PDB file of C-alpha atoms in Angstrom:
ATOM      1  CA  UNK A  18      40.598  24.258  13.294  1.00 48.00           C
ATOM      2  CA  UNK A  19      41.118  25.686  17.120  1.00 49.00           C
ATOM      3  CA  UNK A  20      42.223  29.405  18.031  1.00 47.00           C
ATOM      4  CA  UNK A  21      46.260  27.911  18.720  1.00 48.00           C
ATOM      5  CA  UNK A  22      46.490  26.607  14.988  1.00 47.00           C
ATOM      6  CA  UNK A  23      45.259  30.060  13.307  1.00 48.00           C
ATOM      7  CA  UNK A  24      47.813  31.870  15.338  1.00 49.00           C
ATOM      8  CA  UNK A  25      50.103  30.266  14.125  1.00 51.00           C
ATOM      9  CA  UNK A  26      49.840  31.244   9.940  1.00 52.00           C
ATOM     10  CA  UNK A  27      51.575  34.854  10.095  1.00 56.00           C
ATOM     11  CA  UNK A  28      50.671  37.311   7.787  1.00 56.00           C
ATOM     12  CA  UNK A  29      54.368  36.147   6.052  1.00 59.00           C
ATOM     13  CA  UNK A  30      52.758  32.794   5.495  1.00 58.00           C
ATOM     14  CA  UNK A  31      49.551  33.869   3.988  1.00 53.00           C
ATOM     15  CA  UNK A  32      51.203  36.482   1.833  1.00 57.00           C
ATOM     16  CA  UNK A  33      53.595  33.504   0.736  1.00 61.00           C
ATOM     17  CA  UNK A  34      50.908  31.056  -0.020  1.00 56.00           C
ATOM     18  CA  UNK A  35      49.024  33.966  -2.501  1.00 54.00           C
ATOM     19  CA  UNK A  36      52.268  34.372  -4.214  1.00 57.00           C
ATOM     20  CA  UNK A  37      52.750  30.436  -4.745  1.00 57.00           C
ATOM     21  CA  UNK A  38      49.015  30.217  -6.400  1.00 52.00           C
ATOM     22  CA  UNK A  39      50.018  32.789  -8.510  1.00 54.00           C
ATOM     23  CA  UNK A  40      52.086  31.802  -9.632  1.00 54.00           C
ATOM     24  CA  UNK A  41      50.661  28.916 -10.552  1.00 52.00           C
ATOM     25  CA  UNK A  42      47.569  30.318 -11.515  1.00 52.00           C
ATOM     26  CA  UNK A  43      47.341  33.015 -12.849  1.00 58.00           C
ATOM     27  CA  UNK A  44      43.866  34.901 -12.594  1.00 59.00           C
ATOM     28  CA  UNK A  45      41.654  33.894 -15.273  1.00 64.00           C
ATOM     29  CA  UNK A  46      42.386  30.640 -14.389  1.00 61.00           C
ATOM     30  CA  UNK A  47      41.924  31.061 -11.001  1.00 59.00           C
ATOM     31  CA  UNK A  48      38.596  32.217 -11.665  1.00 61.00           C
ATOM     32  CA  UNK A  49      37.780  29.297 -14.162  1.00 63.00           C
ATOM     33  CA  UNK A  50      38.651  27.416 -11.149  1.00 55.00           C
ATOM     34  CA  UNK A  51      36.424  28.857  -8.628  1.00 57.00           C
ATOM     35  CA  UNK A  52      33.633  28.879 -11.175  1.00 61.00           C
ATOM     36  CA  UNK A  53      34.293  24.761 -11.376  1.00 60.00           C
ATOM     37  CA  UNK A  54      34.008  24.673  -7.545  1.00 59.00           C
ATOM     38  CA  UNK A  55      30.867  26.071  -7.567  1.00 57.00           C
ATOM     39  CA  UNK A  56      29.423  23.859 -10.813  1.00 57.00           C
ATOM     40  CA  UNK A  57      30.866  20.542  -8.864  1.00 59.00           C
ATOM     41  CA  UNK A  58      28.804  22.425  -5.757  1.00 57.00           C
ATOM     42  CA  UNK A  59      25.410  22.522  -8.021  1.00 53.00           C
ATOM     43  CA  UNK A  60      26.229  19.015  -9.728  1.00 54.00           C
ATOM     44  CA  UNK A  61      26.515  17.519  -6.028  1.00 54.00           C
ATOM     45  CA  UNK A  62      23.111  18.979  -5.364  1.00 51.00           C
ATOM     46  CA  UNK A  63      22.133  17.440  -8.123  1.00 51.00           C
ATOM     47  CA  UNK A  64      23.183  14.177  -7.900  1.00 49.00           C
ATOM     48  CA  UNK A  65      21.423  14.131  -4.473  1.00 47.00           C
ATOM     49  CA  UNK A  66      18.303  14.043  -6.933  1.00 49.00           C
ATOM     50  CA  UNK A  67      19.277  11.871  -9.856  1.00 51.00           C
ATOM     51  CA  UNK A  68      16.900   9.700  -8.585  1.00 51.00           C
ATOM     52  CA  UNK A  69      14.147  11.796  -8.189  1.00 50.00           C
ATOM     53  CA  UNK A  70      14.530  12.984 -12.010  1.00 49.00           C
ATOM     54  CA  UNK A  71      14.903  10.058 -13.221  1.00 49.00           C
ATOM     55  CA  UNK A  72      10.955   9.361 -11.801  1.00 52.00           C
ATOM     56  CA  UNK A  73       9.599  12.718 -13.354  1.00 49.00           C
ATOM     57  CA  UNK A  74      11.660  11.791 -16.615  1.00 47.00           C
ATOM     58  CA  UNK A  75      10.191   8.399 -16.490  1.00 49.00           C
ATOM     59  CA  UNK A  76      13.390   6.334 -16.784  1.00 54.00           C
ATOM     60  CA  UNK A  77      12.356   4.560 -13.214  1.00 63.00           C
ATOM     61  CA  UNK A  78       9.460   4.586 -11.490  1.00 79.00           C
ATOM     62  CA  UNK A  79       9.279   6.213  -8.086  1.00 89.00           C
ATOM     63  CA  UNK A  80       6.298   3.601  -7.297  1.00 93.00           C
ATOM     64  CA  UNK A  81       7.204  -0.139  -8.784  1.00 93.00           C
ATOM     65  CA  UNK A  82       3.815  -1.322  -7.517  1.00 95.00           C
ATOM     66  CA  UNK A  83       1.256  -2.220  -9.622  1.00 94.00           C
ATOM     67  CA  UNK A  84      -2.153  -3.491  -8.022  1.00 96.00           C
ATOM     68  CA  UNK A  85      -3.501  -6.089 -10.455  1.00 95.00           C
ATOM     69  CA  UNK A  86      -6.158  -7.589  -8.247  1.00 95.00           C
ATOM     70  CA  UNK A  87      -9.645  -5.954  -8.385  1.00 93.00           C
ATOM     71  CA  UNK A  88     -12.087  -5.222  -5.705  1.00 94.00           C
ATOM     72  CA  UNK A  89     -12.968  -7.922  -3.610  1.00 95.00           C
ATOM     73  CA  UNK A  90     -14.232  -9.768  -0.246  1.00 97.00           C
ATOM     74  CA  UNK A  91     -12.355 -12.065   2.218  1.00 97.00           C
ATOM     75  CA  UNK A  92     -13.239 -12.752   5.860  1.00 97.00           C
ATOM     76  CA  UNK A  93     -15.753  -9.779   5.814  1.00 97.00           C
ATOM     77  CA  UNK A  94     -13.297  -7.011   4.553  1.00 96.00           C
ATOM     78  CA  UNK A  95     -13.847  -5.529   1.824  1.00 97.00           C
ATOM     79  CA  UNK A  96     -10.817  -3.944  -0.121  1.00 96.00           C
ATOM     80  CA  UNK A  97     -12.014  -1.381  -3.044  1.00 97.00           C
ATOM     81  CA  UNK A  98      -9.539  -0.873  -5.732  1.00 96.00           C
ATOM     82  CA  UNK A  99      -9.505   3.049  -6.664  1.00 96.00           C
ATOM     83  CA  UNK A 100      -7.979   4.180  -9.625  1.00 94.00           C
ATOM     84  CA  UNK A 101      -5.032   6.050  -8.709  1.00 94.00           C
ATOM     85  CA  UNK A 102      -3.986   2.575  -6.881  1.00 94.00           C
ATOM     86  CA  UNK A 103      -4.975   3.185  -3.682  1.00 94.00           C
ATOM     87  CA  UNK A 104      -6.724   0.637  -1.456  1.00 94.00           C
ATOM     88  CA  UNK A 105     -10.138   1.686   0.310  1.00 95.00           C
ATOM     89  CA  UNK A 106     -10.888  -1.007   3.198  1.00 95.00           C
ATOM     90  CA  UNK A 107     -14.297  -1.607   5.226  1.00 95.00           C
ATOM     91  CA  UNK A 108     -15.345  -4.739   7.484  1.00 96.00           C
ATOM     92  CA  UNK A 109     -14.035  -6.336  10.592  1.00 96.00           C
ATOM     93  CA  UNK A 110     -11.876  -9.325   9.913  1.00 96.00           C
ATOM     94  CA  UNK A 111     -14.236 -12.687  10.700  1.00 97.00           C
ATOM     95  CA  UNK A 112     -11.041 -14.421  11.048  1.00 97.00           C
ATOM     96  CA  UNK A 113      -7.660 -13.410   9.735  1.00 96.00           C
ATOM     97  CA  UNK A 114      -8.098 -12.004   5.823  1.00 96.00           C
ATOM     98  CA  UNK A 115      -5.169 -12.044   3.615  1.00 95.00           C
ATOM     99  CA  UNK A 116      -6.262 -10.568  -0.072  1.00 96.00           C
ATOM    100  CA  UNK A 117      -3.524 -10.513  -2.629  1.00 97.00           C
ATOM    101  CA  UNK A 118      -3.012  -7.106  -4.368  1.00 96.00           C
ATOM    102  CA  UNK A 119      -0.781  -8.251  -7.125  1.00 97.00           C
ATOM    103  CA  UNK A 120      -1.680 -11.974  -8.038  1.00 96.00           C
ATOM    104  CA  UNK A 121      -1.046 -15.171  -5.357  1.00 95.00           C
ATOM    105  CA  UNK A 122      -0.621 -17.649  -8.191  1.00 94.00           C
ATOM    106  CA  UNK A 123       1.883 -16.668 -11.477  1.00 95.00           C
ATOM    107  CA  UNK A 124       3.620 -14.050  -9.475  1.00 97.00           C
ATOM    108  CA  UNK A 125       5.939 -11.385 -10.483  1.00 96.00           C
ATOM    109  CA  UNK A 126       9.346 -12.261 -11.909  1.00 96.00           C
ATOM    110  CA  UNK A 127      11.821 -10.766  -8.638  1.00 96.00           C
ATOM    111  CA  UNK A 128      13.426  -9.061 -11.849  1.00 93.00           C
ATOM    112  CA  UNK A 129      10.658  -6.511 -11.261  1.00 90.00           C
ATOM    113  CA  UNK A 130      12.000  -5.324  -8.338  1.00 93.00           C
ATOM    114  CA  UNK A 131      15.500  -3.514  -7.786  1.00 91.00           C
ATOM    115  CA  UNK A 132      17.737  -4.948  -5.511  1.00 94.00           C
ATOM    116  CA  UNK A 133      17.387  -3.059  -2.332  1.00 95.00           C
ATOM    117  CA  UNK A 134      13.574  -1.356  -2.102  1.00 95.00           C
ATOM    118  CA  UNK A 135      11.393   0.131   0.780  1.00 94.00           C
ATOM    119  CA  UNK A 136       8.000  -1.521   1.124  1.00 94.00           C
ATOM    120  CA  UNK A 137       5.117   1.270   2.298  1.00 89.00           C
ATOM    121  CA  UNK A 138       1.306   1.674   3.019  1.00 83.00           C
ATOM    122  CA  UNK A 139       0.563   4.788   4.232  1.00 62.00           C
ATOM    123  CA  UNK A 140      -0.025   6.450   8.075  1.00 58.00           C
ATOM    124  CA  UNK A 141      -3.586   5.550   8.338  1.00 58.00           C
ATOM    125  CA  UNK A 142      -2.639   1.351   8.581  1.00 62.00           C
ATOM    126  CA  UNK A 143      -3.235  -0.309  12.349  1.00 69.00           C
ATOM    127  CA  UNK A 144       0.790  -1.906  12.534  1.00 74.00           C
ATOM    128  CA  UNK A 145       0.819  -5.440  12.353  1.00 77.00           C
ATOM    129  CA  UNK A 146      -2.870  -6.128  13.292  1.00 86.00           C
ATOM    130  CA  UNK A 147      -3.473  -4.708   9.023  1.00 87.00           C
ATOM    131  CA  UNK A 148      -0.726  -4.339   7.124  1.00 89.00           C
ATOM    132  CA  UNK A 149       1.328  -4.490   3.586  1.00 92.00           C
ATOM    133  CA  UNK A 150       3.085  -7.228   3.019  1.00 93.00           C
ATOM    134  CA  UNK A 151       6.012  -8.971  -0.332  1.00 96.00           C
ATOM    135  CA  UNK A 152       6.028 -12.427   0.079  1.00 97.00           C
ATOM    136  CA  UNK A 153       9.433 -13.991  -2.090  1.00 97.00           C
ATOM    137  CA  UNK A 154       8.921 -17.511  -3.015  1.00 98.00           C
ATOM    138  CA  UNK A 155      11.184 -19.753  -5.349  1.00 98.00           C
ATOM    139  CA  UNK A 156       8.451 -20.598  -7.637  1.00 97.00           C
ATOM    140  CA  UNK A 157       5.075 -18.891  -9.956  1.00 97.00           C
ATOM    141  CA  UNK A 158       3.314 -20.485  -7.036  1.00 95.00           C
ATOM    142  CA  UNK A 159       4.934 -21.633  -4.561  1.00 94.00           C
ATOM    143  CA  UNK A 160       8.302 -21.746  -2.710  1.00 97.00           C
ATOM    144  CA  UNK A 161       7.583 -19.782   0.143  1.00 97.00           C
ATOM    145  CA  UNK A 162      11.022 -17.946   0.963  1.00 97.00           C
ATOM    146  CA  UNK A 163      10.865 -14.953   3.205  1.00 97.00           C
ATOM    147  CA  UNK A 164       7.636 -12.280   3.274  1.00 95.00           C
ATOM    148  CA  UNK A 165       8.501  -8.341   4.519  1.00 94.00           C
ATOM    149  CA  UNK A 166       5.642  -6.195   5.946  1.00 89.00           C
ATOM    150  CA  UNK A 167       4.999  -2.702   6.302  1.00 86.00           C
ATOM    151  CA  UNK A 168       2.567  -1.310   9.400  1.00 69.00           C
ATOM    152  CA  UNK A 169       3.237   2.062   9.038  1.00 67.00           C
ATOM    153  CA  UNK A 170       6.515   3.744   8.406  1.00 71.00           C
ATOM    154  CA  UNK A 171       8.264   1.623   5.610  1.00 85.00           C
ATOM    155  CA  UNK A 172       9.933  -1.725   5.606  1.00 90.00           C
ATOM    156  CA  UNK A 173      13.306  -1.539   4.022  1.00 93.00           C
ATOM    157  CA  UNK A 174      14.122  -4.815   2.298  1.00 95.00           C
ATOM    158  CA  UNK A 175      17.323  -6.200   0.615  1.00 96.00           C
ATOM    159  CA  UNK A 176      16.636  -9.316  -1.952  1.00 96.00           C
ATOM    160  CA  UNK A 177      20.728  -9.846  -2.215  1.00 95.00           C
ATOM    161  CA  UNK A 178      19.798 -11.920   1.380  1.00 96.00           C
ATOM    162  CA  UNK A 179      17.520 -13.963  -0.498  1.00 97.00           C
ATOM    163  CA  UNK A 180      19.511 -15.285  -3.758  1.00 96.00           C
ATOM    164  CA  UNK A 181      16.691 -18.119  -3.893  1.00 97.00           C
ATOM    165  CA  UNK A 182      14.244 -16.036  -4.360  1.00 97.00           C
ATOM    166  CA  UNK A 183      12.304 -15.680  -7.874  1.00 98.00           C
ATOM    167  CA  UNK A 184       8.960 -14.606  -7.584  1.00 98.00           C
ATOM    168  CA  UNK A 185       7.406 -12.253  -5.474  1.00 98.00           C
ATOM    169  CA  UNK A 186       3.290 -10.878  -4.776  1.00 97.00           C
ATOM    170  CA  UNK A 187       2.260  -8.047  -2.559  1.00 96.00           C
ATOM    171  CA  UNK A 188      -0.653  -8.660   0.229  1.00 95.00           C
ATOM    172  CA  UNK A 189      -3.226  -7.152   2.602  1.00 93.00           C
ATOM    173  CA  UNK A 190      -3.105  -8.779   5.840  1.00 93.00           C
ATOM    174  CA  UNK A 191      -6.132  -8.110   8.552  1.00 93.00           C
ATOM    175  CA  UNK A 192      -6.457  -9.845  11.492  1.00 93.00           C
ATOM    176  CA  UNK A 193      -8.907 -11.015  13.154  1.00 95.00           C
ATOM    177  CA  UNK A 194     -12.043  -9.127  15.093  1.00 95.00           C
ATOM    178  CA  UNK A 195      -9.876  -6.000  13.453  1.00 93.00           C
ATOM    179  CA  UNK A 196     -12.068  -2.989  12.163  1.00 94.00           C
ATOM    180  CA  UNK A 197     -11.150  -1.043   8.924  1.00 93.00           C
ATOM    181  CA  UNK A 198     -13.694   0.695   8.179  1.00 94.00           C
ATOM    182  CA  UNK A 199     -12.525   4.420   6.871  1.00 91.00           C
ATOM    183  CA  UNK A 200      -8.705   2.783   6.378  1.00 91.00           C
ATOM    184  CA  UNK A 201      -7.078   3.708   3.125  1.00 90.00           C
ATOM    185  CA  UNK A 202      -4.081   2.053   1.983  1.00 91.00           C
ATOM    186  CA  UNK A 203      -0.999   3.552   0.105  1.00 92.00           C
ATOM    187  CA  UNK A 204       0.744   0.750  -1.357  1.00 93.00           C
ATOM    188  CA  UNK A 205       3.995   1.619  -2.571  1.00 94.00           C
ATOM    189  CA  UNK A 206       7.394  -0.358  -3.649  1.00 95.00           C
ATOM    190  CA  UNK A 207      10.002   2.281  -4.296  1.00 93.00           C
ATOM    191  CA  UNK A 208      14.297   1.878  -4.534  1.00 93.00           C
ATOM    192  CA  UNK A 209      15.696   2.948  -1.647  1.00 91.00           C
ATOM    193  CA  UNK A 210      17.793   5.640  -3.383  1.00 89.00           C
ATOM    194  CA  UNK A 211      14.113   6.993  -3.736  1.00 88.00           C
ATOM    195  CA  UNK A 212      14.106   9.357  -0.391  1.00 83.00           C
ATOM    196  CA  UNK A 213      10.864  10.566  -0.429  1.00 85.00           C
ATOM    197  CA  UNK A 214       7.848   8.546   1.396  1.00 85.00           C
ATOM    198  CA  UNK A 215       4.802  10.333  -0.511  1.00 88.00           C
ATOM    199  CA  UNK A 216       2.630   8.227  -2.182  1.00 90.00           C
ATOM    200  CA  UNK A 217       2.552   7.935  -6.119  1.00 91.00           C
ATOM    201  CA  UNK A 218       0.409   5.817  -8.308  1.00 93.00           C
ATOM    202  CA  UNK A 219       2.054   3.148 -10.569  1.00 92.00           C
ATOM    203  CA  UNK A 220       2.784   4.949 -14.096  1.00 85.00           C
ATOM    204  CA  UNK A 221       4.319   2.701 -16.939  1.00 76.00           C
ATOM    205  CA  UNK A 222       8.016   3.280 -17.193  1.00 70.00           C
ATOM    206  CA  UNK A 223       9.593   4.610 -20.402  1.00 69.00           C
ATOM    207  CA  UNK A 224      10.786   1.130 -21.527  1.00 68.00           C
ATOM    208  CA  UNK A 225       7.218   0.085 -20.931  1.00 69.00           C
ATOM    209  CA  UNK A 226       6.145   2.276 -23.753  1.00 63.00           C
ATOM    210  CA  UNK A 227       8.415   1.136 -25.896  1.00 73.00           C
ATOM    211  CA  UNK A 228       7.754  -2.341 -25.017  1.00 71.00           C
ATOM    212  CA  UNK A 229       4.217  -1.639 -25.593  1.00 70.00           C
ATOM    213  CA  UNK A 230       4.934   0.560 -29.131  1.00 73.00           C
ATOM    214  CA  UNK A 231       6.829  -1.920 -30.330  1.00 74.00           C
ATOM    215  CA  UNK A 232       4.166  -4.965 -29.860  1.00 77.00           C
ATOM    216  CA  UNK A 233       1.288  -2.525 -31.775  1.00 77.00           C
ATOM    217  CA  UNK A 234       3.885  -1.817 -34.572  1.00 76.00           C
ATOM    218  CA  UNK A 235       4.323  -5.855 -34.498  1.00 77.00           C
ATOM    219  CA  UNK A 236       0.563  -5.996 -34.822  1.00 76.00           C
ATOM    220  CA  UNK A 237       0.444  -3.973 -37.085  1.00 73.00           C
ATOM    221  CA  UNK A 238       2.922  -4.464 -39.699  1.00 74.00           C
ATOM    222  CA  UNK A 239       1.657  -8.325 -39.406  1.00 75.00           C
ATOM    223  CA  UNK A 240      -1.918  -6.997 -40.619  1.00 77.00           C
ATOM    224  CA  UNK A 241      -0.583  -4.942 -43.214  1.00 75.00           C
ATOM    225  CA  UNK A 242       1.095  -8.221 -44.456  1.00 73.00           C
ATOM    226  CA  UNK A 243      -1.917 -10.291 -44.736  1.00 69.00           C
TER     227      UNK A 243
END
């Protein structure tokens, strides 16, 4: 608002203006409105976090990428599974190395994975020369589609562009003659409603433990039975 429109609300005008919220209002309900204002100002901070929560909570995970594949060799690099799902690398590429860190063949239903994501490694990768990468594909095995990588600061991907798409697995991509030795890889698949970049390990969501409590209680009741 500039200097010429404030001059021109007189005191008269203010003083009017109180008058007509009050008599509207009257104060304890002007008070149970201002103390709304500022609940709608804490929910709005709030919802800036849903997402967040929801992680901590365990309703969604903030990291949607679990690394199935184990330690292994291809091209002479070495990529070292750790626990917390981090990738340790060592080796010069022979020629180029691709090593799947989910698996190549019966890939992941694209179900897994929610609509709009951001594909990440970490700030130690060498940009395109190593790299994360998603490859889509219409079938288990096959079908290639589209593939998305990440060299260093996140690749933000949008499956609605790909309604063909039905599978997906997650690579590591070295070219060749390139050195990793020392390189450790952060590979992450979060939503992009997810605004923070630091890593977290995979961690089961809350319908996985269901999922997974329900199939013992299967088990069991069908041992009880026999």
């Amino acid at each position: 608002m500039n200097k010429e429109k404030i001059l021109r609300h007189t005191a008269d005008e203010i003083d009017d203006a109180v008058d007509k919220v009050s008599d509207i209002y009257d104060k304890t309900e002007t008070n149970a409105l201002l103390d709304l204002k500022a609940d709608m100002k804490v929910l709005t901070a709030a919802q800036d976090n849903i997402a967040i929560n929801a992680c901590t909570l365990g309703y969604t995970r903030k990291n949607l990428l679990k690394v199935t594949e184990t330690t292994t060799t291809v091209n002479g690099v070495t990529m070292t599974v750790n626990a917390d799902g981090t990738l340790s690398l060592s080796g010069t590429a022979t020629s180029q190395a691709v090593l799947p860190i989910t698996a190549k063949t019966n890939r992941n239903p694209i179900s897994d994975l929610p609509a709009k994501f951001i594909l990440s490694g970490g700030d130690q990768m060498l940009g395109v020369e190593c790299c994360i990468g998603v490859e889509v594909s219409t079938g288990a095995n096959s079908g290639y589609v589209a593939s998305f990588y990440d060299g260093d600061n996140g690749r933000e991907v949008d499956l609605s562009e790909y309604p063909t798409a039905k599978y997906w697995y997650a690579y590591m991509r070295i070219y060749e003659g390139v050195n990793v030795d020392g390189i450790t890889i952060y590979p992450m698949i979060r939503p992009t409603d997810i605004g923070s970049s630091d890593f977290d390990s995979y961690k089961p969501s809350v319908l996985d433990y269901i999922s997974d409590l329900e199939k013992r209680l299967a088990a069991l009741e069908a041992t009880l039975s026999t």
